[in-house]
Protein backbone atom coordinates (compact mmCIF):
# COMPACT_ATOMS: atom_id res chain seq x y z
CA UNK A 1 0.00 0.00 0.00
CA UNK A 2 2.93 2.38 0.60
CA UNK A 3 5.49 1.23 -1.98
CA UNK A 4 5.91 1.38 -5.70
CA UNK A 5 5.81 -1.96 -7.55
CA UNK A 6 8.92 -4.14 -7.34
CA UNK A 7 11.13 -3.93 -10.41
CA UNK A 8 13.86 -5.98 -12.06
CA UNK A 9 16.46 -4.18 -14.17
CA UNK A 10 18.99 -5.97 -16.35
CA UNK A 11 22.24 -4.10 -15.79
CA UNK A 12 24.60 -6.09 -18.02
CA UNK A 13 24.55 -8.92 -20.55
CA UNK A 14 27.81 -10.39 -21.82
CA UNK A 15 28.85 -13.47 -23.78
CA UNK A 16 32.57 -12.72 -23.61
CA UNK A 17 32.89 -13.25 -27.33
CA UNK A 18 34.66 -10.64 -29.50
CA UNK A 19 33.89 -12.53 -32.74
CA UNK A 20 30.61 -11.85 -34.52
CA UNK A 21 30.38 -15.25 -36.25
CA UNK A 22 30.84 -17.64 -33.29
CA UNK A 23 28.05 -19.03 -31.14
CA UNK A 24 28.98 -18.25 -27.53
CA UNK A 25 29.42 -21.10 -25.07
CA UNK A 26 28.07 -19.13 -22.14
CA UNK A 27 26.25 -15.94 -21.35
CA UNK A 28 26.33 -13.87 -18.20
CA UNK A 29 23.69 -11.41 -17.09
CA UNK A 30 23.59 -9.09 -14.11
CA UNK A 31 20.36 -7.70 -12.79
CA UNK A 32 19.04 -5.74 -9.85
CA UNK A 33 15.71 -6.25 -8.13
CA UNK A 34 14.28 -3.36 -6.15
CA UNK A 35 11.59 -4.96 -4.04
CA UNK A 36 8.82 -3.70 -1.82
CA UNK A 37 7.54 -5.06 1.47
CA UNK A 38 5.42 -7.78 -0.16
CA UNK A 39 8.65 -9.65 -0.94
CA UNK A 40 11.73 -10.82 0.92
CA UNK A 41 15.12 -11.79 -0.44
CA UNK A 42 14.25 -15.43 0.33
CA UNK A 43 10.95 -15.33 -1.56
CA UNK A 44 12.64 -13.67 -4.53
CA UNK A 45 15.45 -16.25 -4.53
CA UNK A 46 12.84 -19.03 -4.66
CA UNK A 47 11.01 -17.23 -7.47
CA UNK A 48 14.21 -16.81 -9.50
CA UNK A 49 15.24 -20.46 -9.06
CA UNK A 50 11.77 -21.62 -10.13
CA UNK A 51 11.84 -19.46 -13.26
CA UNK A 52 15.36 -20.46 -14.27
CA UNK A 53 14.76 -24.17 -13.57
CA UNK A 54 11.61 -24.07 -15.73
CA UNK A 55 13.75 -23.22 -18.78
CA UNK A 56 15.58 -26.54 -18.56
CA UNK A 57 18.90 -24.78 -19.13
CA UNK A 58 21.91 -25.10 -16.85
CA UNK A 59 22.46 -21.97 -14.81
CA UNK A 60 24.41 -20.63 -11.87
CA UNK A 61 22.80 -17.97 -9.73
CA UNK A 62 24.83 -15.83 -7.35
CA UNK A 63 22.53 -13.74 -5.18
CA UNK A 64 23.77 -10.79 -3.13
CA UNK A 65 21.37 -8.97 -0.85
CA UNK A 66 22.22 -5.49 0.38
CA UNK A 67 19.19 -5.25 2.63
CA UNK A 68 15.61 -6.31 3.11
CA UNK A 69 12.72 -4.07 2.29
CA UNK A 70 11.08 -2.45 5.27
CA UNK A 71 8.48 0.14 6.06
CA UNK A 72 7.51 2.10 9.11
CA UNK A 73 3.74 2.38 8.67
CA UNK A 74 2.08 5.75 9.19
CA UNK A 75 1.63 6.30 12.90
CA UNK A 76 2.96 8.21 15.89
CA UNK A 77 6.57 8.47 14.67
CA UNK A 78 5.72 9.70 11.18
CA UNK A 79 3.14 12.13 12.61
CA UNK A 80 5.71 13.50 15.06
CA UNK A 81 8.14 14.04 12.18
CA UNK A 82 5.50 15.63 9.96
CA UNK A 83 4.50 18.03 12.73
CA UNK A 84 8.12 19.08 13.30
CA UNK A 85 8.69 19.66 9.58
CA UNK A 86 5.48 21.67 9.30
CA UNK A 87 6.41 23.84 12.30
CA UNK A 88 9.86 24.66 10.88
CA UNK A 89 9.25 24.76 7.13
CA UNK A 90 5.62 25.85 7.09
CA UNK A 91 4.21 22.99 5.04
CA UNK A 92 3.31 19.39 5.67
CA UNK A 93 5.68 16.84 4.13
CA UNK A 94 4.48 14.15 1.76
CA UNK A 95 5.01 10.58 2.90
CA UNK A 96 6.58 8.31 0.32
CA UNK A 97 9.02 5.52 -0.31
CA UNK A 98 10.53 6.79 -3.57
CA UNK A 99 13.84 7.63 -1.90
CA UNK A 100 14.93 4.01 -1.88
CA UNK A 101 16.54 1.97 0.81
CA UNK A 102 19.32 3.50 2.82
CA UNK A 103 21.50 2.62 5.76
CA UNK A 104 18.43 2.65 8.02
CA UNK A 105 17.85 -0.93 6.85
CA UNK A 106 20.65 -1.94 9.22
CA UNK A 107 19.05 -0.47 12.37
CA UNK A 108 15.35 -1.04 11.62
CA UNK A 109 15.33 -4.27 13.64
CA UNK A 110 16.45 -2.37 16.77
CA UNK A 111 14.17 0.66 16.69
CA UNK A 112 11.51 2.35 14.56
CA UNK A 113 12.95 4.28 11.63
CA UNK A 114 11.57 6.84 9.26
CA UNK A 115 13.83 8.74 6.96
CA UNK A 116 13.90 12.24 5.71
CA UNK A 117 16.46 14.87 5.02
CA UNK A 118 17.74 17.24 2.45
CA UNK A 119 17.50 16.50 -1.23
CA UNK A 120 19.45 18.57 -3.68
CA UNK A 121 20.67 18.75 -7.23
CA UNK A 122 24.12 17.49 -6.20
CA UNK A 123 23.03 14.57 -3.97
CA UNK A 124 25.37 11.55 -4.36
CA UNK A 125 27.54 13.40 -6.85
CA UNK A 126 31.10 14.64 -6.79
CA UNK A 127 31.26 17.90 -4.83
CA UNK A 128 27.90 17.27 -3.13
CA UNK A 129 26.73 20.40 -1.35
CA UNK A 130 23.77 22.01 0.41
CA UNK A 131 22.97 25.48 1.67
CA UNK A 132 24.00 26.23 5.25
CA UNK A 133 20.50 27.60 5.95
CA UNK A 134 19.05 24.21 5.00
CA UNK A 135 21.34 22.47 7.48
CA UNK A 136 20.20 24.87 10.21
CA UNK A 137 16.51 24.17 9.41
CA UNK A 138 17.13 20.42 9.36
CA UNK A 139 18.86 20.67 12.74
CA UNK A 140 15.83 22.50 14.15
CA UNK A 141 13.51 19.81 12.78
CA UNK A 142 15.63 17.05 14.35
CA UNK A 143 15.61 18.89 17.70
CA UNK A 144 11.80 19.15 17.64
CA UNK A 145 11.49 15.46 16.81
CA UNK A 146 13.79 14.48 19.68
CA UNK A 147 11.95 16.80 22.09
CA UNK A 148 8.62 15.25 21.08
CA UNK A 149 9.93 11.68 21.13
CA UNK A 150 11.43 11.88 24.61
CA UNK A 151 8.58 13.76 26.30
C-alpha positions as semicolon CSV with decimal commas, in nm:
position;residue;x (nm);y (nm);z (nm)
1;X;0,000;0,000;0,000
2;X;0,293;0,238;0,060
3;X;0,549;0,123;-0,198
4;X;0,591;0,138;-0,570
5;X;0,581;-0,196;-0,755
6;X;0,892;-0,414;-0,734
7;X;1,113;-0,393;-1,041
8;X;1,386;-0,598;-1,206
9;X;1,646;-0,418;-1,417
10;X;1,899;-0,597;-1,635
11;X;2,224;-0,410;-1,579
12;X;2,460;-0,609;-1,802
13;X;2,455;-0,892;-2,055
14;X;2,781;-1,039;-2,182
15;X;2,885;-1,347;-2,378
16;X;3,257;-1,272;-2,361
17;X;3,289;-1,325;-2,733
18;X;3,466;-1,064;-2,950
19;X;3,389;-1,253;-3,274
20;X;3,061;-1,185;-3,452
21;X;3,038;-1,525;-3,625
22;X;3,084;-1,764;-3,329
23;X;2,805;-1,903;-3,114
24;X;2,898;-1,825;-2,753
25;X;2,942;-2,110;-2,507
26;X;2,807;-1,913;-2,214
27;X;2,625;-1,594;-2,135
28;X;2,633;-1,387;-1,820
29;X;2,369;-1,141;-1,709
30;X;2,359;-0,909;-1,411
31;X;2,036;-0,770;-1,279
32;X;1,904;-0,574;-0,985
33;X;1,571;-0,625;-0,813
34;X;1,428;-0,336;-0,615
35;X;1,159;-0,496;-0,404
36;X;0,882;-0,370;-0,182
37;X;0,754;-0,506;0,147
38;X;0,542;-0,778;-0,016
39;X;0,865;-0,965;-0,094
40;X;1,173;-1,082;0,092
41;X;1,512;-1,179;-0,044
42;X;1,425;-1,543;0,033
43;X;1,095;-1,533;-0,156
44;X;1,264;-1,367;-0,453
45;X;1,545;-1,625;-0,453
46;X;1,284;-1,903;-0,466
47;X;1,101;-1,723;-0,747
48;X;1,421;-1,681;-0,950
49;X;1,524;-2,046;-0,906
50;X;1,177;-2,162;-1,013
51;X;1,184;-1,946;-1,326
52;X;1,536;-2,046;-1,427
53;X;1,476;-2,417;-1,357
54;X;1,161;-2,407;-1,573
55;X;1,375;-2,322;-1,878
56;X;1,558;-2,654;-1,856
57;X;1,890;-2,478;-1,913
58;X;2,191;-2,510;-1,685
59;X;2,246;-2,197;-1,481
60;X;2,441;-2,063;-1,187
61;X;2,280;-1,797;-0,973
62;X;2,483;-1,583;-0,735
63;X;2,253;-1,374;-0,518
64;X;2,377;-1,079;-0,313
65;X;2,137;-0,897;-0,085
66;X;2,222;-0,549;0,038
67;X;1,919;-0,525;0,263
68;X;1,561;-0,631;0,311
69;X;1,272;-0,407;0,229
70;X;1,108;-0,245;0,527
71;X;0,848;0,014;0,606
72;X;0,751;0,210;0,911
73;X;0,374;0,238;0,867
74;X;0,208;0,575;0,919
75;X;0,163;0,630;1,290
76;X;0,296;0,821;1,589
77;X;0,657;0,847;1,467
78;X;0,572;0,970;1,118
79;X;0,314;1,213;1,261
80;X;0,571;1,350;1,506
81;X;0,814;1,404;1,218
82;X;0,550;1,563;0,996
83;X;0,450;1,803;1,273
84;X;0,812;1,908;1,330
85;X;0,869;1,966;0,958
86;X;0,548;2,167;0,930
87;X;0,641;2,384;1,230
88;X;0,986;2,466;1,088
89;X;0,925;2,476;0,713
90;X;0,562;2,585;0,709
91;X;0,421;2,299;0,504
92;X;0,331;1,939;0,567
93;X;0,568;1,684;0,413
94;X;0,448;1,415;0,176
95;X;0,501;1,058;0,290
96;X;0,658;0,831;0,032
97;X;0,902;0,552;-0,031
98;X;1,053;0,679;-0,357
99;X;1,384;0,763;-0,190
100;X;1,493;0,401;-0,188
101;X;1,654;0,197;0,081
102;X;1,932;0,350;0,282
103;X;2,150;0,262;0,576
104;X;1,843;0,265;0,802
105;X;1,785;-0,093;0,685
106;X;2,065;-0,194;0,922
107;X;1,905;-0,047;1,237
108;X;1,535;-0,104;1,162
109;X;1,533;-0,427;1,364
110;X;1,645;-0,237;1,677
111;X;1,417;0,066;1,669
112;X;1,151;0,235;1,456
113;X;1,295;0,428;1,163
114;X;1,157;0,684;0,926
115;X;1,383;0,874;0,696
116;X;1,390;1,224;0,571
117;X;1,646;1,487;0,502
118;X;1,774;1,724;0,245
119;X;1,750;1,650;-0,123
120;X;1,945;1,857;-0,368
121;X;2,067;1,875;-0,723
122;X;2,412;1,749;-0,620
123;X;2,303;1,457;-0,397
124;X;2,537;1,155;-0,436
125;X;2,754;1,340;-0,685
126;X;3,110;1,464;-0,679
127;X;3,126;1,790;-0,483
128;X;2,790;1,727;-0,313
129;X;2,673;2,040;-0,135
130;X;2,377;2,201;0,041
131;X;2,297;2,548;0,167
132;X;2,400;2,623;0,525
133;X;2,050;2,760;0,595
134;X;1,905;2,421;0,500
135;X;2,134;2,247;0,748
136;X;2,020;2,487;1,021
137;X;1,651;2,417;0,941
138;X;1,713;2,042;0,936
139;X;1,886;2,067;1,274
140;X;1,583;2,250;1,415
141;X;1,351;1,981;1,278
142;X;1,563;1,705;1,435
143;X;1,561;1,889;1,770
144;X;1,180;1,915;1,764
145;X;1,149;1,546;1,681
146;X;1,379;1,448;1,968
147;X;1,195;1,680;2,209
148;X;0,862;1,525;2,108
149;X;0,993;1,168;2,113
150;X;1,143;1,188;2,461
151;X;0,858;1,376;2,630
